[in-house]
């Protein structure tokens, strides 16, 4: 009986080692897969920025500027880089330079952090703001999404325009909140 128990214990030990090796191999595969995906995403965004700037040295300067802005706003470099690239490429001449677009996104990120907005809210708000800035007008529905995810941004726009938030809703419904106002506020 003792011999059988020792044999069973040895087999269990071997099985345990094999299971640990399999888990280790799977974890390594997942890590490599995640690293490759991150590299692909960063390469795509870098290509977008390079397409906007048209100069590798300028691209490097912009990437450094975005990194510094991400650090100051306690945000993700990768997300900020993607947001700045999307904002600049989709909004036409609203932002004269990558510096302006980066400063805008940094200010937005700081407002989101203050408000405690979650990732989904940030994504939704930035999508709607980008749409509004690309069309030139922040309309009522887009303002509602901004107000639900980051009310202090709507308050800043209202203050800039000398209105209450209620009045801002009416003005936005009329299409009178331009991209210039949003940017300046």
PDB file of C-alpha atoms in Angstrom, residues 1 4-5 43 47 73 77 83 142 152 181:
ATOM      1  CA  UNK A   1       0.000   0.000   0.000  1.00  0.00           C
ATOM      2  CA  UNK A   4       1.243   2.366  -4.363  1.00  0.00           C
ATOM      3  CA  UNK A   5       0.786   5.658  -2.487  1.00  0.00           C
ATOM      4  CA  UNK A  43       2.633  52.126 -34.900  1.00  0.00           C
ATOM      5  CA  UNK A  47       1.749  56.753 -38.766  1.00  0.00           C
ATOM      6  CA  UNK A  73      -3.049  64.862 -16.841  1.00  0.00           C
ATOM      7  CA  UNK A  77      -0.051  58.004 -23.316  1.00  0.00           C
ATOM      8  CA  UNK A  83      -7.239  61.019 -29.262  1.00  0.00           C
ATOM      9  CA  UNK A 142     -23.935  66.138 -28.064  1.00  0.00           C
ATOM     10  CA  UNK A 152     -17.902  70.768 -15.490  1.00  0.00           C
ATOM     11  CA  UNK A 181     -16.566  78.571 -28.457  1.00  0.00           C
TER      12      UNK A 181
END
